[in-house]
Amino acid sequence: MATEAEQSVEVLTSGAMAGIWEWTRSQIPAGTRIFDAHAHIGVDVDGRRMTADGMRSRMRAAGVERSIVFPLNDPNAREDFSEPNDVVWDAYERHPEFFVPFFRLNPHYPYEKEFERCVERGFAGLKLHPVSQDFELDDPPVLRLFELAAEAQLPVLIHAGFAMERVVEPLRRAFERAPDLRLIIGHAAMVELVEAARAFGDVPSVIFETSVVSAHDLYVLFNVISPEKVCYGSDIPYGDLPSTLHSTLAAARAAGLSDAEISGVLCGNIGRWLG
Amino acid sequence: MSGVSARLRTGHLLRLCRYLDMAIISMWASSGRAHRTLGMAQACAGETLPGGAEEETLGKVRELLAEAREFYRAGDFAPAMARMRVAADLCSLRIIELAGERR
Ligand SMILES: [Zn+2]
């Protein structure tokens, strides 16, 4: 009998999605080991949830090899996110070859202890969500956190998508404070995508991530930035693998990317950061 | 190619894109009107242009929307939203493609 997760994948690749999925698969260059740079494991205050096993089944069904995973806006986060961070770590320990664990923090509260605990534990990066935790990217405690991350050589993935207004200007300040910061711009800076590409397109330690960004936004992105600066993401459970792979591939093909460039977007570009 | 200008095709697809966006936003916002905005998008997608222009795109969008509506009605958000996203992407990328055509 099919598991719940297998059924979830089945409904995303059958019916009217069957032809879409077939086209999407046909556009993935041979030998590409897809790396999803944005996925969540845990529970959200809005009721959405994803388990480690659910994530693994979805990856297997869609042919995704590795995923960066981090907590949702968890109702059990309290001040330091330690509980949801533990859930992500457990998922990683059960599937170390498939998951790359990032931890999450709330800059409104003292974060030094949890930051240190997670770095010592071996988390590979940090996720920050300015909308859910209600802060600006250039608030003093956030700038300090960027500095700490840069010192620890820890990549930071920021939500820079839906409901974000200010992205570029506060990030300029972040780079003034922490020039070595390795930054994954989640959702490709959405409303400020062109300006962000202009500001950070040549910064080697910045990469734009594509999850749940419309194909026409991605078409523009691929035309204003080198494809090497872009990596694929799904934002599971808000996005899904088939429809986000479709938008990334359809936009990439429309923008005339080569197979090698597309392969980079799907795995090589983020793979170079995280080994 | 039928005799329908790229401008008219684009104009029609822009209408559809707008209704798709409305439906997507109301679905995310769990608006009580979401099923109605989905119905609006479906009605617009159901229209045909003279000479059957853009039927390749419109046909796919129709199928996706019909299924999205069923999933949404059944409370199955993820498969509904996946179909809405793909429909909107097909529509907007086709508009971009048409921007390069003269007819
Ligand atoms: Zn996310």
Tab-separated table of C-alpha atoms and ligand atoms in Angstrom:
chain	number	residue	atom	x	y	z
A	1	MET	CA	0.000	0.000	0.000
A	2	ALA	CA	1.206	3.483	-0.848
A	3	THR	CA	2.225	5.633	2.108
A	4	GLU	CA	0.714	9.087	2.681
A	5	ALA	CA	3.897	10.675	1.323
A	6	GLU	CA	3.944	8.504	-1.801
A	7	GLN	CA	0.328	9.461	-2.458
A	8	SER	CA	1.291	13.118	-1.992
A	9	VAL	CA	3.901	12.787	-4.706
A	10	GLU	CA	1.551	10.791	-6.942
A	11	VAL	CA	-1.081	13.577	-6.946
A	12	LEU	CA	1.592	16.080	-7.952
A	13	THR	CA	2.731	14.101	-10.983
A	14	SER	CA	-0.506	12.591	-12.355
A	15	GLY	CA	-3.547	13.885	-14.224
A	16	ALA	CA	-2.857	17.289	-15.745
A	17	MET	CA	0.563	17.257	-14.026
A	18	ALA	CA	1.691	14.084	-15.804
A	19	GLY	CA	2.690	15.830	-19.024
A	20	ILE	CA	4.218	18.728	-17.074
A	21	TRP	CA	6.266	16.334	-14.964
A	22	GLU	CA	7.377	14.368	-18.000
A	23	TRP	CA	8.598	17.565	-19.679
A	24	THR	CA	10.273	18.696	-16.455
A	25	ARG	CA	12.144	15.397	-16.091
A	26	SER	CA	13.223	15.533	-19.733
A	27	GLN	CA	14.875	18.928	-19.119
A	28	ILE	CA	17.100	17.737	-16.266
A	29	PRO	CA	20.574	17.258	-17.750
A	30	ALA	CA	21.878	13.688	-17.488
A	31	GLY	CA	23.930	13.021	-14.380
A	32	THR	CA	22.445	15.934	-12.411
A	33	ARG	CA	22.100	15.045	-8.729
A	34	ILE	CA	19.434	17.521	-7.705
A	35	PHE	CA	20.151	19.515	-4.541
A	36	ASP	CA	17.162	21.281	-2.935
A	37	ALA	CA	18.514	24.320	-1.067
A	38	HIS	CA	15.332	25.170	0.864
A	39	ALA	CA	13.077	22.751	2.764
A	40	HIS	CA	11.492	22.600	6.199
A	41	ILE	CA	11.084	19.803	8.709
A	42	GLY	CA	8.863	20.154	11.771
A	43	VAL	CA	5.629	21.977	12.554
A	44	ASP	CA	4.433	25.518	11.828
A	45	VAL	CA	2.092	27.781	13.777
A	46	ASP	CA	-0.128	27.782	10.664
A	47	GLY	CA	-0.643	24.014	10.978
A	48	ARG	CA	1.654	22.897	8.162
A	49	ARG	CA	4.093	20.118	8.983
A	50	MET	CA	6.700	17.873	7.429
A	51	THR	CA	8.474	14.842	8.840
A	52	ALA	CA	11.928	13.540	7.963
A	53	ASP	CA	10.396	10.442	6.375
A	54	GLY	CA	7.837	12.507	4.446
A	55	MET	CA	10.649	14.632	3.105
A	56	ARG	CA	12.740	11.583	2.157
A	57	SER	CA	9.839	9.943	0.260
A	58	ARG	CA	9.200	13.148	-1.662
A	59	MET	CA	12.874	13.446	-2.546
A	60	ARG	CA	13.049	9.812	-3.641
A	61	ALA	CA	9.918	10.083	-5.785
A	62	ALA	CA	11.123	13.262	-7.498
A	63	GLY	CA	14.741	12.162	-7.878
A	64	VAL	CA	16.203	14.729	-5.476
A	65	GLU	CA	19.485	13.652	-3.878
A	66	ARG	CA	20.071	16.165	-1.082
A	67	SER	CA	18.152	18.887	0.737
A	68	ILE	CA	19.026	21.708	3.076
A	69	VAL	CA	16.489	21.366	5.899
A	70	PHE	CA	15.575	23.713	8.749
A	71	PRO	CA	12.689	24.371	11.147
A	72	LEU	CA	9.358	25.973	10.324
A	73	ASN	CA	7.938	28.834	12.407
A	74	ASP	CA	7.415	26.311	15.154
A	75	PRO	CA	4.836	26.814	17.941
A	76	ASN	CA	7.349	25.143	20.295
A	77	ALA	CA	10.206	27.469	19.335
A	78	ARG	CA	10.006	29.493	22.561
A	79	GLU	CA	12.796	32.087	22.553
A	80	ASP	CA	15.721	30.105	21.192
A	81	PHE	CA	14.312	27.565	18.680
A	82	SER	CA	16.270	24.822	20.475
A	83	GLU	CA	13.420	22.290	20.321
A	84	PRO	CA	12.728	22.627	16.574
A	85	ASN	CA	16.477	22.749	15.939
A	86	ASP	CA	16.728	19.394	17.742
A	87	VAL	CA	13.996	17.979	15.484
A	88	VAL	CA	16.041	18.954	12.417
A	89	TRP	CA	19.194	17.488	13.945
A	90	ASP	CA	17.403	14.180	14.620
A	91	ALA	CA	16.237	14.125	10.988
A	92	TYR	CA	19.823	14.687	9.880
A	93	GLU	CA	21.134	11.906	12.123
A	94	ARG	CA	18.620	9.500	10.614
A	95	HIS	CA	19.447	10.467	7.027
A	96	PRO	CA	22.933	12.018	7.124
A	97	GLU	CA	23.640	11.404	3.451
A	98	PHE	CA	20.447	13.167	2.298
A	99	PHE	CA	19.922	16.124	4.649
A	100	VAL	CA	22.075	19.208	5.225
A	101	PRO	CA	20.882	20.647	8.552
A	102	PHE	CA	20.513	24.407	9.156
A	103	PHE	CA	19.302	25.799	12.498
A	104	ARG	CA	16.939	28.701	13.073
A	105	LEU	CA	17.099	31.586	15.576
A	106	ASN	CA	15.006	34.501	16.770
A	107	PRO	CA	17.187	37.647	16.884
A	108	HIS	CA	14.767	39.322	19.338
A	109	TYR	CA	16.066	37.135	22.142
A	110	PRO	CA	19.553	36.231	23.351
A	111	TYR	CA	20.802	33.763	20.744
A	112	GLU	CA	24.500	33.327	21.609
A	113	LYS	CA	24.036	30.079	23.567
A	114	GLU	CA	21.917	28.353	20.928
A	115	PHE	CA	24.186	29.638	18.163
A	116	GLU	CA	27.214	28.134	19.891
A	117	ARG	CA	25.411	24.879	20.691
A	118	CYS	CA	24.344	24.404	17.075
A	119	VAL	CA	27.750	25.287	15.627
A	120	GLU	CA	29.454	22.840	17.988
A	121	ARG	CA	26.950	20.184	17.095
A	122	GLY	CA	27.834	20.483	13.437
A	123	PHE	CA	24.883	22.292	11.847
A	124	ALA	CA	25.910	23.411	8.361
A	125	GLY	CA	24.132	26.774	8.311
A	126	LEU	CA	21.637	29.214	9.785
A	127	LYS	CA	18.125	30.156	8.612
A	128	LEU	CA	16.567	33.536	9.427
A	129	HIS	CA	12.996	34.628	8.660
A	130	PRO	CA	12.500	38.410	8.969
A	131	VAL	CA	8.720	38.183	8.447
A	132	SER	CA	7.875	35.337	10.843
A	133	GLN	CA	10.189	36.689	13.568
A	134	ASP	CA	9.323	40.302	12.702
A	135	PHE	CA	12.723	41.971	12.313
A	136	GLU	CA	14.664	43.942	9.712
A	137	LEU	CA	17.831	42.528	8.202
A	138	ASP	CA	19.815	45.517	9.507
A	139	ASP	CA	18.555	45.502	13.085
A	140	PRO	CA	21.647	45.593	15.354
A	141	PRO	CA	21.218	42.068	16.788
A	142	VAL	CA	20.811	40.732	13.254
A	143	LEU	CA	23.955	42.461	12.011
A	144	ARG	CA	25.788	40.972	14.999
A	145	LEU	CA	24.433	37.555	14.070
A	146	PHE	CA	25.684	37.964	10.479
A	147	GLU	CA	29.097	38.773	11.949
A	148	LEU	CA	29.067	35.666	14.139
A	149	ALA	CA	28.031	33.511	11.198
A	150	ALA	CA	30.777	34.956	9.010
A	151	GLU	CA	33.356	34.288	11.754
A	152	ALA	CA	32.126	30.693	12.019
A	153	GLN	CA	32.111	30.436	8.180
A	154	LEU	CA	28.480	29.417	8.415
A	155	PRO	CA	26.190	30.098	5.421
A	156	VAL	CA	23.008	32.009	6.271
A	157	LEU	CA	19.765	31.482	4.337
A	158	ILE	CA	17.388	34.406	4.697
A	159	HIS	CA	13.738	34.497	3.735
A	160	ALA	CA	13.670	37.264	1.105
A	161	GLY	CA	10.339	36.451	-0.506
A	162	PHE	CA	6.657	36.971	0.209
A	163	ALA	CA	5.858	39.926	2.531
A	164	MET	CA	9.409	41.330	2.350
A	165	GLU	CA	9.868	44.948	1.299
A	166	ARG	CA	13.427	45.924	2.218
A	167	VAL	CA	16.038	43.461	1.075
A	168	VAL	CA	18.944	45.115	-0.734
A	169	GLU	CA	19.666	48.155	1.404
A	170	PRO	CA	19.806	46.281	4.750
A	171	LEU	CA	21.908	43.565	3.128
A	172	ARG	CA	24.435	46.171	1.979
A	173	ARG	CA	24.850	47.063	5.655
A	174	ALA	CA	25.235	43.404	6.524
A	175	PHE	CA	28.140	43.127	4.069
A	176	GLU	CA	29.730	46.305	5.437
A	177	ARG	CA	29.743	44.654	8.845
A	178	ALA	CA	30.546	41.130	7.704
A	179	PRO	CA	32.249	41.189	4.275
A	180	ASP	CA	32.913	37.441	4.398
A	181	LEU	CA	29.269	36.529	5.052
A	182	ARG	CA	28.083	33.589	2.944
A	183	LEU	CA	24.512	34.378	2.087
A	184	ILE	CA	21.754	32.336	0.427
A	185	ILE	CA	19.036	34.780	-0.665
A	186	GLY	CA	15.869	32.710	-0.219
A	187	HIS	CA	13.183	33.232	-2.890
A	188	ALA	CA	15.723	35.234	-4.927
A	189	ALA	CA	14.872	38.577	-3.245
A	190	MET	CA	11.515	38.486	-5.102
A	191	VAL	CA	10.343	42.134	-5.246
A	192	GLU	CA	13.918	43.493	-5.347
A	193	LEU	CA	15.343	40.781	-7.545
A	194	VAL	CA	16.822	43.078	-10.202
A	195	GLU	CA	18.368	45.441	-7.682
A	196	ALA	CA	19.689	42.529	-5.623
A	197	ALA	CA	21.269	41.049	-8.743
A	198	ARG	CA	22.914	44.410	-9.442
A	199	ALA	CA	24.129	44.787	-5.857
A	200	PHE	CA	25.282	41.231	-5.136
A	201	GLY	CA	25.591	39.554	-8.525
A	202	ASP	CA	29.379	39.830	-8.386
A	203	VAL	CA	29.805	38.983	-4.709
A	204	PRO	CA	31.278	35.467	-4.652
A	205	SER	CA	29.749	34.624	-1.271
A	206	VAL	CA	26.142	35.286	-2.349
A	207	ILE	CA	23.780	32.885	-4.094
A	208	PHE	CA	20.114	33.346	-5.090
A	209	GLU	CA	17.676	30.529	-4.289
A	210	THR	CA	14.577	29.952	-6.452
A	211	SER	CA	11.870	28.360	-4.268
A	212	VAL	CA	8.239	29.355	-4.996
A	213	VAL	CA	9.366	32.221	-7.219
A	214	SER	CA	7.232	32.645	-10.349
A	215	ALA	CA	8.726	31.510	-13.635
A	216	HIS	CA	8.624	35.040	-15.065
A	217	ASP	CA	10.550	36.373	-12.050
A	218	LEU	CA	13.091	33.604	-12.592
A	219	TYR	CA	13.251	34.415	-16.312
A	220	VAL	CA	14.250	37.965	-15.391
A	221	LEU	CA	16.718	36.684	-12.788
A	222	PHE	CA	18.437	34.416	-15.305
A	223	ASN	CA	18.795	37.397	-17.631
A	224	VAL	CA	20.341	39.778	-15.099
A	225	ILE	CA	22.718	37.460	-13.274
A	226	SER	CA	25.174	34.702	-14.075
A	227	PRO	CA	23.417	31.312	-13.698
A	228	GLU	CA	26.307	30.283	-11.439
A	229	LYS	CA	24.805	32.590	-8.813
A	230	VAL	CA	21.497	30.702	-8.692
A	231	CYS	CA	20.465	27.526	-6.873
A	232	TYR	CA	17.219	25.561	-6.883
A	233	GLY	CA	14.921	25.289	-3.834
A	234	SER	CA	11.436	23.846	-3.152
A	235	ASP	CA	10.312	25.404	0.174
A	236	ILE	CA	8.552	22.172	1.137
A	237	PRO	CA	5.897	22.108	2.658
A	238	TYR	CA	4.873	25.503	1.152
A	239	GLY	CA	6.175	24.514	-2.236
A	240	ASP	CA	6.582	21.060	-3.745
A	241	LEU	CA	9.273	19.452	-5.862
A	242	PRO	CA	7.410	18.957	-9.192
A	243	SER	CA	5.988	22.487	-9.559
A	244	THR	CA	9.134	24.279	-8.341
A	245	LEU	CA	11.377	22.163	-10.570
A	246	HIS	CA	9.031	23.018	-13.443
A	247	SER	CA	9.224	26.786	-12.832
A	248	THR	CA	13.011	26.753	-12.508
A	249	LEU	CA	13.544	24.608	-15.603
A	250	ALA	CA	10.932	26.365	-17.755
A	251	ALA	CA	12.409	29.774	-16.894
A	252	ALA	CA	15.973	28.530	-17.424
A	253	ARG	CA	15.126	27.096	-20.851
A	254	ALA	CA	13.227	30.255	-21.850
A	255	ALA	CA	16.280	32.302	-20.864
A	256	GLY	CA	18.461	30.055	-23.003
A	257	LEU	CA	20.576	28.437	-20.274
A	258	SER	CA	22.791	25.566	-21.403
A	259	ASP	CA	22.646	22.062	-19.939
A	260	ALA	CA	25.814	22.752	-17.954
A	261	GLU	CA	24.343	25.967	-16.540
A	262	ILE	CA	21.085	24.234	-15.609
A	263	SER	CA	22.975	21.439	-13.938
A	264	GLY	CA	24.776	24.093	-11.894
A	265	VAL	CA	21.478	25.656	-10.829
A	266	LEU	CA	20.048	22.261	-9.827
A	267	CYS	CA	23.090	21.029	-7.909
A	268	GLY	CA	26.618	22.223	-8.662
A	269	ASN	CA	26.375	25.832	-7.507
A	270	ILE	CA	25.126	25.097	-3.981
A	271	GLY	CA	27.085	21.845	-3.930
A	272	ARG	CA	30.300	23.861	-4.144
A	273	TRP	CA	29.301	25.613	-0.911
A	274	LEU	CA	28.269	22.583	1.070
A	275	GLY	CA	30.398	19.782	-0.320
B	1	MET	CA	0.029	30.223	-36.693
B	2	SER	CA	-3.538	31.508	-37.052
B	3	GLY	CA	-4.117	35.057	-38.191
B	4	VAL	CA	-4.415	36.383	-34.648
B	5	SER	CA	-1.845	39.035	-33.758
B	6	ALA	CA	0.750	38.522	-31.041
B	7	ARG	CA	-0.682	41.621	-29.351
B	8	LEU	CA	-4.154	40.105	-29.075
B	9	ARG	CA	-2.760	36.780	-27.876
B	10	THR	CA	-0.694	38.623	-25.277
B	11	GLY	CA	-3.639	40.719	-24.169
B	12	HIS	CA	-5.778	37.657	-23.687
B	13	LEU	CA	-3.083	35.772	-21.774
B	14	LEU	CA	-2.528	38.821	-19.547
B	15	ARG	CA	-6.203	38.663	-18.599
B	16	LEU	CA	-5.829	35.013	-17.696
B	17	CYS	CA	-2.618	35.642	-15.722
B	18	ARG	CA	-4.389	38.274	-13.665
B	19	TYR	CA	-7.286	35.958	-12.789
B	20	LEU	CA	-4.861	33.164	-11.953
B	21	ASP	CA	-2.961	35.486	-9.597
B	22	MET	CA	-6.189	36.533	-7.906
B	23	ALA	CA	-7.132	32.905	-7.345
B	24	ILE	CA	-3.660	32.003	-6.040
B	25	ILE	CA	-3.636	34.890	-3.595
B	26	SER	CA	-7.120	34.130	-2.291
B	27	MET	CA	-6.153	30.471	-1.852
B	28	TRP	CA	-3.072	31.429	0.189
B	29	ALA	CA	-5.127	33.876	2.231
B	30	SER	CA	-7.769	31.181	2.830
B	31	SER	CA	-10.315	33.702	1.613
B	32	GLY	CA	-13.940	32.588	1.699
B	33	ARG	CA	-14.091	33.714	-1.928
B	34	ALA	CA	-11.193	31.526	-3.071
B	35	HIS	CA	-13.402	28.974	-4.805
B	36	ARG	CA	-15.109	31.836	-6.639
B	37	THR	CA	-11.842	33.408	-7.819
B	38	LEU	CA	-10.786	29.927	-8.956
B	39	GLY	CA	-14.058	29.783	-10.880
B	40	MET	CA	-13.288	33.186	-12.449
B	41	ALA	CA	-9.896	31.956	-13.637
B	42	GLN	CA	-11.508	28.803	-14.961
B	43	ALA	CA	-14.140	30.796	-16.850
B	44	CYS	CA	-11.499	33.023	-18.436
B	45	ALA	CA	-9.369	30.009	-19.388
B	46	GLY	CA	-12.466	28.483	-20.980
B	47	GLU	CA	-12.714	31.266	-23.548
B	48	THR	CA	-11.363	30.676	-27.033
B	49	LEU	CA	-9.631	33.149	-29.305
B	50	PRO	CA	-10.530	33.488	-32.981
B	51	GLY	CA	-9.000	30.747	-35.052
B	52	GLY	CA	-8.201	28.708	-31.972
B	53	ALA	CA	-5.103	30.801	-31.225
B	54	GLU	CA	-3.134	29.859	-28.080
B	55	GLU	CA	-5.102	26.641	-27.664
B	56	GLU	CA	-1.926	24.757	-26.763
B	57	THR	CA	-1.361	26.905	-23.662
B	58	LEU	CA	-5.043	27.406	-22.888
B	59	GLY	CA	-5.775	23.684	-23.112
B	60	LYS	CA	-3.104	22.866	-20.532
B	61	VAL	CA	-4.266	25.665	-18.237
B	62	ARG	CA	-7.877	24.432	-18.449
B	63	GLU	CA	-6.904	20.914	-17.431
B	64	LEU	CA	-4.745	22.155	-14.560
B	65	LEU	CA	-7.461	24.494	-13.299
B	66	ALA	CA	-10.192	21.870	-13.420
B	67	GLU	CA	-8.078	19.561	-11.261
B	68	ALA	CA	-6.929	22.385	-8.980
B	69	ARG	CA	-10.529	23.254	-8.279
B	70	GLU	CA	-11.395	19.662	-7.414
B	71	PHE	CA	-8.424	19.294	-5.066
B	72	TYR	CA	-9.172	22.637	-3.448
B	73	ARG	CA	-12.801	21.695	-2.924
B	74	ALA	CA	-11.662	18.456	-1.281
B	75	GLY	CA	-9.382	20.435	1.068
B	76	ASP	CA	-6.213	19.154	-0.617
B	77	PHE	CA	-4.174	22.336	-0.779
B	78	ALA	CA	-0.753	21.198	-2.037
B	79	PRO	CA	-1.863	19.475	-5.273
B	80	ALA	CA	-4.264	22.359	-5.937
B	81	MET	CA	-1.558	25.004	-5.479
B	82	ALA	CA	0.990	23.051	-7.546
B	83	ARG	CA	-1.426	23.120	-10.478
B	84	MET	CA	-2.178	26.831	-10.014
B	85	ARG	CA	1.539	27.636	-9.954
B	86	VAL	CA	2.216	25.663	-13.107
B	87	ALA	CA	-0.802	27.215	-14.883
B	88	ALA	CA	0.393	30.728	-14.034
B	89	ASP	CA	3.955	29.887	-15.120
B	90	LEU	CA	2.830	28.463	-18.474
B	91	CYS	CA	0.769	31.559	-19.066
B	92	SER	CA	3.448	34.119	-18.176
B	93	LEU	CA	6.288	32.355	-20.010
B	94	ARG	CA	4.116	32.183	-23.115
B	95	ILE	CA	3.596	35.957	-22.874
B	96	ILE	CA	7.377	36.414	-22.715
B	97	GLU	CA	7.759	34.161	-25.748
B	98	LEU	CA	5.169	36.190	-27.651
B	99	ALA	CA	7.052	39.401	-26.858
B	100	GLY	CA	9.684	38.207	-29.304
B	101	GLU	CA	7.200	37.617	-32.118
B	102	ARG	CA	6.131	40.305	-34.595
B	103	ARG	CA	2.796	39.112	-35.915
C	1	ZN	ZN	10.705	28.501	3.635
